[in-house]
Every structure is written in C-alpha cells, then in structure tokens.
mmCIF file with all atom_site columns, C-alpha atoms in Angstrom:
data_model
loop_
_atom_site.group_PDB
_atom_site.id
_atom_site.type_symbol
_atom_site.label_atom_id
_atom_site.label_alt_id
_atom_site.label_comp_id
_atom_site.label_asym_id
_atom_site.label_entity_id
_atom_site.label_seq_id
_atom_site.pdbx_PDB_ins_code
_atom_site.Cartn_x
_atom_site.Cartn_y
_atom_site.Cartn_z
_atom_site.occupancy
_atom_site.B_iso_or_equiv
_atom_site.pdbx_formal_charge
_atom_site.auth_seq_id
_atom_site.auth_comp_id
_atom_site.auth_asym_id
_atom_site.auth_atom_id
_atom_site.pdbx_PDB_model_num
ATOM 1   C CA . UNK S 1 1   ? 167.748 -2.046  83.546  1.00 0.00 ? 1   UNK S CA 1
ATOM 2   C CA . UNK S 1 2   ? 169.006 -4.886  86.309  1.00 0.00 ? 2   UNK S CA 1
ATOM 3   C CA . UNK S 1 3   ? 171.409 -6.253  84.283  1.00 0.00 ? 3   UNK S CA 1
ATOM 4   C CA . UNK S 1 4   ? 172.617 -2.359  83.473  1.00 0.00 ? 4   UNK S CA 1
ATOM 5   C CA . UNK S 1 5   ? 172.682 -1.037  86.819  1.00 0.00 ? 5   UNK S CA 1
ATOM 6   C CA . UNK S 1 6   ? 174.099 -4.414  88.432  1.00 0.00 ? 6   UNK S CA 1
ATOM 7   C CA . UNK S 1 7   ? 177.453 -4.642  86.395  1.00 0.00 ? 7   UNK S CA 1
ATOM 8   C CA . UNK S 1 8   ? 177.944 -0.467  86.009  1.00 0.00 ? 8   UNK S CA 1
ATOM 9   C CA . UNK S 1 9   ? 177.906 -1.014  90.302  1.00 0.00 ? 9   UNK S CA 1
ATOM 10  C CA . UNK S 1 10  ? 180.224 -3.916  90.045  1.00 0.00 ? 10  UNK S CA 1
ATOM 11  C CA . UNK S 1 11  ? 181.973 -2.492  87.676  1.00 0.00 ? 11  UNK S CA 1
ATOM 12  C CA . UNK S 1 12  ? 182.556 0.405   90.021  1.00 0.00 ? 12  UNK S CA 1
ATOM 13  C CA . UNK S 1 13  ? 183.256 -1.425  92.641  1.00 0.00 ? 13  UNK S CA 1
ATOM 14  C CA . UNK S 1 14  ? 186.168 -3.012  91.065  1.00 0.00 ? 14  UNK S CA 1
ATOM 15  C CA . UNK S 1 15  ? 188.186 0.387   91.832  1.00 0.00 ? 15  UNK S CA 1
ATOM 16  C CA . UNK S 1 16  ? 188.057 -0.727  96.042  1.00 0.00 ? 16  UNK S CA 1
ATOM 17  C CA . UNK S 1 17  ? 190.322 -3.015  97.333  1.00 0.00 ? 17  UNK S CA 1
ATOM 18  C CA . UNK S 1 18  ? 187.573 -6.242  97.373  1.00 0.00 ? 18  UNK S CA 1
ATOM 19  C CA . UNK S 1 19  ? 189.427 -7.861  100.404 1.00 0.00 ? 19  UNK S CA 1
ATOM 20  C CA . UNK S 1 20  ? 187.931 -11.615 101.297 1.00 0.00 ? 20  UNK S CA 1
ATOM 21  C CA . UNK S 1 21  ? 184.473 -12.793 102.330 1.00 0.00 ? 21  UNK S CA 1
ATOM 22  C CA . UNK S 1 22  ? 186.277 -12.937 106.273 1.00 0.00 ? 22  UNK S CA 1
ATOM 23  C CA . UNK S 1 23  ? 187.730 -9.721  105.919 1.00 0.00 ? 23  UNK S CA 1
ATOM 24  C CA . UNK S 1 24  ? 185.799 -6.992  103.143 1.00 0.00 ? 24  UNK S CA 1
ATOM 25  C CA . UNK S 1 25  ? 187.059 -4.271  101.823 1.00 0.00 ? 25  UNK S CA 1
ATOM 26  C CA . UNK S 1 26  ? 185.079 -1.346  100.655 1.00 0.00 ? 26  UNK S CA 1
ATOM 27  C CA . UNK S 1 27  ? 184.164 -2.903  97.345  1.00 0.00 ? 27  UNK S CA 1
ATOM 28  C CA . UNK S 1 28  ? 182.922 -6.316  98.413  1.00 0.00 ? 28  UNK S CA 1
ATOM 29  C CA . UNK S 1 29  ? 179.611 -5.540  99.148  1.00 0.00 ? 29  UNK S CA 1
ATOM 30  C CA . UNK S 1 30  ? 179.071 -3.548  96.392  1.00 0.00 ? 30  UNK S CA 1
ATOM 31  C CA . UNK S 1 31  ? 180.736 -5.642  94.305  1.00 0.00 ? 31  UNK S CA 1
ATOM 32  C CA . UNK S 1 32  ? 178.673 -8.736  95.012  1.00 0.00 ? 32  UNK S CA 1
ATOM 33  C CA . UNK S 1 33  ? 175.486 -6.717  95.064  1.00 0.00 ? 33  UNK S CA 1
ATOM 34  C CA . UNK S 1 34  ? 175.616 -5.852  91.700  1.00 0.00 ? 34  UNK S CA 1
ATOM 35  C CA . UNK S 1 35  ? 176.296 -9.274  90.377  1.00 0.00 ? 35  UNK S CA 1
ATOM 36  C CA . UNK S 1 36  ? 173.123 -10.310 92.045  1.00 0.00 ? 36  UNK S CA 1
ATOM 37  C CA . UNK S 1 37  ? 171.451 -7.502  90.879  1.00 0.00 ? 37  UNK S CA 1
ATOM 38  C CA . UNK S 1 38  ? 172.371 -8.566  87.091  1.00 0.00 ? 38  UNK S CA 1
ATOM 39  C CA . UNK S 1 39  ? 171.771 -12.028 87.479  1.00 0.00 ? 39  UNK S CA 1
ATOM 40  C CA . UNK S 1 40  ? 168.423 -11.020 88.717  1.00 0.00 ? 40  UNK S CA 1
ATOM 41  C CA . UNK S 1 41  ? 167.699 -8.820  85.635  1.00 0.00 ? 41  UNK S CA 1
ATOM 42  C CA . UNK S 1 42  ? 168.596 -12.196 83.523  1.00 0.00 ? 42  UNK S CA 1
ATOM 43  C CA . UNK S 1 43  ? 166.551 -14.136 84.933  1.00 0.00 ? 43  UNK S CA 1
ATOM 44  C CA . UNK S 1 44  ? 163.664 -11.714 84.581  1.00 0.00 ? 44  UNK S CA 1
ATOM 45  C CA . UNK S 1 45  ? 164.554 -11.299 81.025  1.00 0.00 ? 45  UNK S CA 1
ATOM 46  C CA . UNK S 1 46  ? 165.011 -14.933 80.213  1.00 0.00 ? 46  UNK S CA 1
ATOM 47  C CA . UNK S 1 47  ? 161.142 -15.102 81.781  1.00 0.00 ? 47  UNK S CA 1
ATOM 48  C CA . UNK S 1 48  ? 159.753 -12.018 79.759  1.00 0.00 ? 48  UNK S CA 1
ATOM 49  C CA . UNK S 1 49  ? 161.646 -13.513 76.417  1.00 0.00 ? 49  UNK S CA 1
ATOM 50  C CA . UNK S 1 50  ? 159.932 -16.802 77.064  1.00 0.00 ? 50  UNK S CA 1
ATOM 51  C CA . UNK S 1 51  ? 157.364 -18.254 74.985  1.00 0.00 ? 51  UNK S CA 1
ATOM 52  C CA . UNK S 1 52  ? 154.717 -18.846 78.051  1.00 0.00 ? 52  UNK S CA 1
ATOM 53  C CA . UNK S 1 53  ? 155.137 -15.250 79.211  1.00 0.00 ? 53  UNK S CA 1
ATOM 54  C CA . UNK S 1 54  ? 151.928 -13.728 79.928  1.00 0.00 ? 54  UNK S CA 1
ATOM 55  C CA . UNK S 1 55  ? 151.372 -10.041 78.133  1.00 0.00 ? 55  UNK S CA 1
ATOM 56  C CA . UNK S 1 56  ? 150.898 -6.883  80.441  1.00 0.00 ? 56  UNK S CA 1
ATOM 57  C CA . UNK S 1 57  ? 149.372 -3.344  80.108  1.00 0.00 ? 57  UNK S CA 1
ATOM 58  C CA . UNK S 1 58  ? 150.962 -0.693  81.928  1.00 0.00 ? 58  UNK S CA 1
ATOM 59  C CA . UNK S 1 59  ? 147.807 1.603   83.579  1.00 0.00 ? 59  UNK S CA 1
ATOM 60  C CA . UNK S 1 60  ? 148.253 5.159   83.743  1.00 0.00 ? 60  UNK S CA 1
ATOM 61  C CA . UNK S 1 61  ? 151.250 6.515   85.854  1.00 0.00 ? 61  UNK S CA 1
ATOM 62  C CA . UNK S 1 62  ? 149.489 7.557   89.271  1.00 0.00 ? 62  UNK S CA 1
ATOM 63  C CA . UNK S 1 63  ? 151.420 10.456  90.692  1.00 0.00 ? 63  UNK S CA 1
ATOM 64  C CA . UNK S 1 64  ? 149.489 9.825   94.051  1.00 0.00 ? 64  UNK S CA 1
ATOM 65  C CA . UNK S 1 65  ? 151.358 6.598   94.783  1.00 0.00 ? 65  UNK S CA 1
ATOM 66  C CA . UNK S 1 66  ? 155.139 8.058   94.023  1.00 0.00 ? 66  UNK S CA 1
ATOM 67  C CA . UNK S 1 67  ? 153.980 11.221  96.103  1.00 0.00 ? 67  UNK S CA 1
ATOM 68  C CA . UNK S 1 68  ? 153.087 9.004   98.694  1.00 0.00 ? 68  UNK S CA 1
ATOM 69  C CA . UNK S 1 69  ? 155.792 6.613   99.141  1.00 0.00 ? 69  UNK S CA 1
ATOM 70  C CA . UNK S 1 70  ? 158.942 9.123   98.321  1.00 0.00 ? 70  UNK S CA 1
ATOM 71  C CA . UNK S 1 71  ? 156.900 11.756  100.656 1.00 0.00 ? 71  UNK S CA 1
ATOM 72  C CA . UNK S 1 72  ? 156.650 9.469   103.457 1.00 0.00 ? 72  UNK S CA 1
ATOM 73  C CA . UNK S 1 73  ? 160.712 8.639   103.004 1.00 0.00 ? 73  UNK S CA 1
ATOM 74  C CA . UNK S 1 74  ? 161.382 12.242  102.921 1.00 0.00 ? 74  UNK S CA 1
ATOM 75  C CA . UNK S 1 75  ? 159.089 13.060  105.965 1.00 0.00 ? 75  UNK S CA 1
ATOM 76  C CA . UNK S 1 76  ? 160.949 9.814   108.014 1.00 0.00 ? 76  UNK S CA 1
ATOM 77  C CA . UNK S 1 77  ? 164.219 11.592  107.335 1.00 0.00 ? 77  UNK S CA 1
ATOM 78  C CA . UNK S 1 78  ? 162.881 14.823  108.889 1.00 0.00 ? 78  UNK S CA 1
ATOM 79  C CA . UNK S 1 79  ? 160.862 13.307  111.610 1.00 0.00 ? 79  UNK S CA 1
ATOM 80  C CA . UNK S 1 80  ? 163.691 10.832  112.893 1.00 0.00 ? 80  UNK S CA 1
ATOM 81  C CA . UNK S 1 81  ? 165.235 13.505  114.527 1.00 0.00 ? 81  UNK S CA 1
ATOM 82  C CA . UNK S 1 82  ? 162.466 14.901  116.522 1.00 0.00 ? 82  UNK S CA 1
ATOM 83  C CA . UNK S 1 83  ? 160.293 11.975  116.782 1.00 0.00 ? 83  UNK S CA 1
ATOM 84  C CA . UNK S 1 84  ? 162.547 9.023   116.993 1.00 0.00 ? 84  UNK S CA 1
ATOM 85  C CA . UNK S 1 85  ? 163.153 5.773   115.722 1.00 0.00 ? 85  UNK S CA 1
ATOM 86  C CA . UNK S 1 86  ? 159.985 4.172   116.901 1.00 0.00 ? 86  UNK S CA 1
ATOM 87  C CA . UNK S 1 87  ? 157.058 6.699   115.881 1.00 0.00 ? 87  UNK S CA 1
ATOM 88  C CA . UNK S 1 88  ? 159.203 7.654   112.396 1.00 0.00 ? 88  UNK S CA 1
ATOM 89  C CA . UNK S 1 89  ? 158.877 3.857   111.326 1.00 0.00 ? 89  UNK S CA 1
ATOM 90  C CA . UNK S 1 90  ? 155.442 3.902   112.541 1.00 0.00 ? 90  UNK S CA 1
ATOM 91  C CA . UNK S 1 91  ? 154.374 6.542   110.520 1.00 0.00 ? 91  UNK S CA 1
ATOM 92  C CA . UNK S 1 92  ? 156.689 5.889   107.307 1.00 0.00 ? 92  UNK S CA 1
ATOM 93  C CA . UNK S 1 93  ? 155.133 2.731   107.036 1.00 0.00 ? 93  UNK S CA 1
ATOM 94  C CA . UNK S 1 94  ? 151.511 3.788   107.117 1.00 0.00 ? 94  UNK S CA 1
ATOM 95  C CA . UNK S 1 95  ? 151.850 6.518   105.575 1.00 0.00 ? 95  UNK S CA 1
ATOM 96  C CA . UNK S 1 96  ? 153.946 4.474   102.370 1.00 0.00 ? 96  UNK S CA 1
ATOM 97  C CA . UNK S 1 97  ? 151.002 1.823   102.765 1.00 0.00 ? 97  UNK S CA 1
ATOM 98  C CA . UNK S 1 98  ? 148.596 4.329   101.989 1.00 0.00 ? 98  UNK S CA 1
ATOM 99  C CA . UNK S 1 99  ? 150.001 3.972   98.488  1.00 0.00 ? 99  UNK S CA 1
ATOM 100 C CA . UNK S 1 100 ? 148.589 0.431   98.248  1.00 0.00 ? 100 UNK S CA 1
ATOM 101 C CA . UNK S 1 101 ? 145.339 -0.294  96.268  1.00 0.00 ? 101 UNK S CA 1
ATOM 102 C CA . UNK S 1 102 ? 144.765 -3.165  98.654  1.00 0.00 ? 102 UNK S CA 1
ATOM 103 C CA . UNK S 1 103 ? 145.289 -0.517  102.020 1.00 0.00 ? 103 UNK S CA 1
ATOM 104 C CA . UNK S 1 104 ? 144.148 -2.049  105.244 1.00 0.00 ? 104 UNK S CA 1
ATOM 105 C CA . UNK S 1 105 ? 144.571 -0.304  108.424 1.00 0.00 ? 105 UNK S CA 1
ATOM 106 C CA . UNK S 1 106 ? 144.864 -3.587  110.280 1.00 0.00 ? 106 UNK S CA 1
ATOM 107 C CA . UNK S 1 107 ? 147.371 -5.095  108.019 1.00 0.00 ? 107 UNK S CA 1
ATOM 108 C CA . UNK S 1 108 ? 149.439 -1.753  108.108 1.00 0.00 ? 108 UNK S CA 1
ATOM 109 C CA . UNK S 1 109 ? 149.407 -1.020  111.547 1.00 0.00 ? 109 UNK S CA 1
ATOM 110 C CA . UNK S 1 110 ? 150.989 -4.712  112.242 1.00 0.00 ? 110 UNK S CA 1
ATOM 111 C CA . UNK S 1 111 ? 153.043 -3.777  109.112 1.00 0.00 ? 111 UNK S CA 1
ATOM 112 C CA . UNK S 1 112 ? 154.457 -0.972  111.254 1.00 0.00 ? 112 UNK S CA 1
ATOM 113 C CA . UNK S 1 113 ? 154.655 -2.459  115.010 1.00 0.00 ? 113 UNK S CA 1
ATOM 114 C CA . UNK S 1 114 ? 156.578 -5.231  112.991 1.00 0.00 ? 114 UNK S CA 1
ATOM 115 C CA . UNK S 1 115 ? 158.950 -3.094  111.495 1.00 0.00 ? 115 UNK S CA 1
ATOM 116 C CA . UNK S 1 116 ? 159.350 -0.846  114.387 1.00 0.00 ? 116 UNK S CA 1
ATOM 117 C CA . UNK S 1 117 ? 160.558 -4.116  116.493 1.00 0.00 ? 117 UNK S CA 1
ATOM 118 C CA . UNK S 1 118 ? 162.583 -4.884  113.498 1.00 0.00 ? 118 UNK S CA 1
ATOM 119 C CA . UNK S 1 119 ? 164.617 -1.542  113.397 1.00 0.00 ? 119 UNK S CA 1
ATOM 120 C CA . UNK S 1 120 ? 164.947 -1.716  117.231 1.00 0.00 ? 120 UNK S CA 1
ATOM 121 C CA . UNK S 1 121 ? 166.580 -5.306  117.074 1.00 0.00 ? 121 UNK S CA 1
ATOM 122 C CA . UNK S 1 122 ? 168.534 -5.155  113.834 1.00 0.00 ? 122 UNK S CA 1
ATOM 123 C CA . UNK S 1 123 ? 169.934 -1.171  114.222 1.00 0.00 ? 123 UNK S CA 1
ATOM 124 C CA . UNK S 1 124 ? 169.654 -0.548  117.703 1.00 0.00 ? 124 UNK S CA 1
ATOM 125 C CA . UNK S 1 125 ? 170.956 -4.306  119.609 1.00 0.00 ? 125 UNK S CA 1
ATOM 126 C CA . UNK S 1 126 ? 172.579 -6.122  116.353 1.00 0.00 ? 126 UNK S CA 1
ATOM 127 C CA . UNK S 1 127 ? 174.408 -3.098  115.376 1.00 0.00 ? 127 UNK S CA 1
ATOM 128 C CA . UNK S 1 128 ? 174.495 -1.285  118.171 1.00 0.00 ? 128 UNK S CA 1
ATOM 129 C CA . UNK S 1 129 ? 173.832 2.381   116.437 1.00 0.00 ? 129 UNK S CA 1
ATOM 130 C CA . UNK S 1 130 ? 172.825 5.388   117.775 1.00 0.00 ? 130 UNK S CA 1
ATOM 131 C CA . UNK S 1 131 ? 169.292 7.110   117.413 1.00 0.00 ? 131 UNK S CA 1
ATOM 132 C CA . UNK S 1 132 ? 166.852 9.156   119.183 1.00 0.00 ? 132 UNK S CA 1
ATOM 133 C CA . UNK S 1 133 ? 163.917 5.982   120.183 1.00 0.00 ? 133 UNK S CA 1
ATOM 134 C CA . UNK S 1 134 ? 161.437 8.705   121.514 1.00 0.00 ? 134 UNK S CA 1
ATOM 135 C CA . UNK S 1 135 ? 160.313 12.015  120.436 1.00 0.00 ? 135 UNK S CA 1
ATOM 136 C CA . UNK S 1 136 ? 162.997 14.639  122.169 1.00 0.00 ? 136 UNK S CA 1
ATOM 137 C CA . UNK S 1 137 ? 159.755 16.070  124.197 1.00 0.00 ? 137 UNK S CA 1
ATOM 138 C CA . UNK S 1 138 ? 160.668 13.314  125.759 1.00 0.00 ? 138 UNK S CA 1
ATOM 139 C CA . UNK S 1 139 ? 163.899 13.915  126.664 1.00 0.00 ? 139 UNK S CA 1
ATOM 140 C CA . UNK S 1 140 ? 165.716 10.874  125.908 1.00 0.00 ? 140 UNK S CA 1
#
C-alpha cells in the first residue's frame, strides 16, 4: 500500500514544475514525499518477506477506536473556530488518546500541554499564521 500510494503521489507530482531544493516548486514536496513514502513501504516489505519475521493476528476491527480518533479530528475542525488553537489541541488530543488501550490521563494531559506549546511555536511564531488562540467568548 506504501509503495502504491508513494509513487501514484510522485508520480503526480511530476505534472508541477519541481523547481530546486533552494527554490521549490509546487511539486517538490510532494514529489519527495512520496519517494519516502515508497521506500518506506520497501523496507517494511523486505522485513515482512524475511525469514525471521514474526507472524501476527489481526483482532477484531474496533469501531470505537476509528470513531474516536476521526471524531475527535472532525470535532477539532469545528471547535477551532470557536474555541481556539489552544483548547482545540487540548481536547483533540485527549479525546484521540481515549482511543488507546494503554489510556492514561496523566500521560495524555502532558500529551496535550505538549502539543498545544508545539502548535503555538511551530504555526503561530515559526510560521507566523493566523488563528483564533482563545475561545471568541473571549474576544480575542
């Protein structure tokens, strides 16, 4: 599935001008994504095909954990607008760790409070975008 989805994106990419690794173009990224992306899906397949790989049963499909984790995306993308940056990535990620067998509240609180100063460094002072950082009660 890597190796599929890695050079059909490449592939793809090839119709954007690919520009240089000091100046991309639209299809760079993309471009170079992909090839990881295969390359990633060989090696997992050289590993599987191997004569030391270890044999794995797949359990039942749990609906609880994809309702969980693609709810809590879905509910981020609502609640960014009215609750802003830093209480939507608070409550995607504990919500999304619910999904866990291993939950901890500890661990997913820190999860969040570390991901919440992530987003505020990386989005908000490295790339210097735009969002709502407090709920618009607020009125930020």
């Amino acid at each position: 599935m890597f190796i599929v989805l890695g050079g059909a994106f490449s592939a793809q990419a090839t119709e954007y001008s690919m520009g240089s690794a000091a100046r991309m173009g639209p299809g760079y990224f993309p471009f170079w994504l992909g090839i990881v992306l295969a390359l990633m899906g060989a090696v997992v397949l050289i590993g599987a095909l191997a004569k030391r790989a270890e044999t794995t049963s797949i359990s039942r499909f749990d609906f609880r954990i994809l309702f969980l984790v693609v709810g809590s995306v879905v509910l981020y993308g609502f609640a960014l607008q009215f609750l802003g940056l830093y209480l939507s990535v608070f409550l995607l990620v504990l919500i999304s760790s619910l999904a866990s067998h291993e939950f901890n509240w500890k661990v997913a609180v820190a999860n969040g409070l570390f991901l919440v100063a992530f987003s505020y460094l990386a989005f908000i002072r490295g790339l210097g975008l735009i969002f709502p950082l407090w709920p618009s009660a607020f009125g930020n």
